[in-house]
Amino acid sequence: MFTITTYTVELVKDPFGILTGQRYEFLIDIEVEEDDELYSESGLYIRAIYNVEEGKSGLMKYELYEKTTQLYLDFDLEDDEVEIVTAFCKEHVQEANEN
């Protein structure tokens, strides 16, 4: 399990009108306990893409990275962790429109 510490959210611009709905990029800093397989001394963040369309919304994809090295980590989150990220994005997506 992890704890969300800080985050940023931005609307992904679509100048060509190719994408359906609106997509948001979240950069979510997380803390992971040392005994967790995801743990890294460099720290971790999740890059998540969240899509909002009329009548539905959801997490499209996520990626894990080390903070200091920007190294992509080929790990999958557990189902309950994906649910946490999805709920977090849903709760904070409107903040991108406030900037």
Coordinates of C-alpha atoms in Angstrom, one line a residue, residues 32-85:
V32 CA 5.7 3.3 0.0
E33 CA 6.8 1.3 3.1
E34 CA 10.3 -0.1 3.0
D35 CA 9.1 -3.7 3.0
D36 CA 6.9 -3.2 -0.1
E37 CA 8.3 -4.5 -3.4
L38 CA 7.6 -1.0 -5.0
Y39 CA 9.9 0.8 -2.4
S40 CA 12.7 2.9 -3.8
E41 CA 15.1 5.1 -1.9
S42 CA 14.8 7.6 -4.7
G43 CA 11.0 8.1 -4.1
L44 CA 8.2 7.3 -6.4
Y45 CA 5.5 9.0 -8.4
I46 CA 2.6 7.8 -10.5
R47 CA 1.8 9.4 -13.9
A48 CA -1.9 8.8 -14.5
I49 CA -4.1 9.7 -17.4
Y50 CA -7.8 10.2 -16.5
N51 CA -10.5 10.6 -19.1
V52 CA -13.8 12.4 -18.6
E53 CA -16.5 12.0 -21.2
E54 CA -20.2 12.7 -21.0
G55 CA -21.8 10.1 -18.8
K56 CA -18.5 8.3 -18.0
S57 CA -15.1 8.8 -16.7
G58 CA -12.2 6.6 -15.6
L59 CA -8.5 5.9 -15.4
M60 CA -7.1 5.2 -18.9
K61 CA -3.5 4.3 -17.8
Y62 CA -0.9 4.8 -15.2
E63 CA 2.9 4.4 -15.0
L64 CA 5.3 4.3 -12.0
Y65 CA 8.5 6.3 -12.0
E66 CA 11.4 6.9 -9.6
K67 CA 11.4 10.6 -8.6
T68 CA 15.1 11.4 -8.7
T69 CA 16.1 9.3 -11.7
Q70 CA 12.8 9.6 -13.7
L71 CA 13.3 5.9 -14.4
Y72 CA 10.1 4.1 -15.6
L73 CA 9.3 1.1 -13.4
D74 CA 7.6 -1.9 -15.0
F75 CA 5.3 -2.7 -12.1
D76 CA 1.5 -3.1 -11.9
L77 CA -0.4 -1.7 -9.0
E78 CA -2.7 -4.1 -7.1
D79 CA -6.4 -3.8 -7.8
D80 CA -7.1 -1.9 -4.6
E81 CA -4.3 0.5 -5.3
V82 CA -5.7 1.1 -8.8
E83 CA -9.0 1.9 -7.2
I84 CA -7.3 4.4 -4.9
V85 CA -5.7 6.2 -7.8

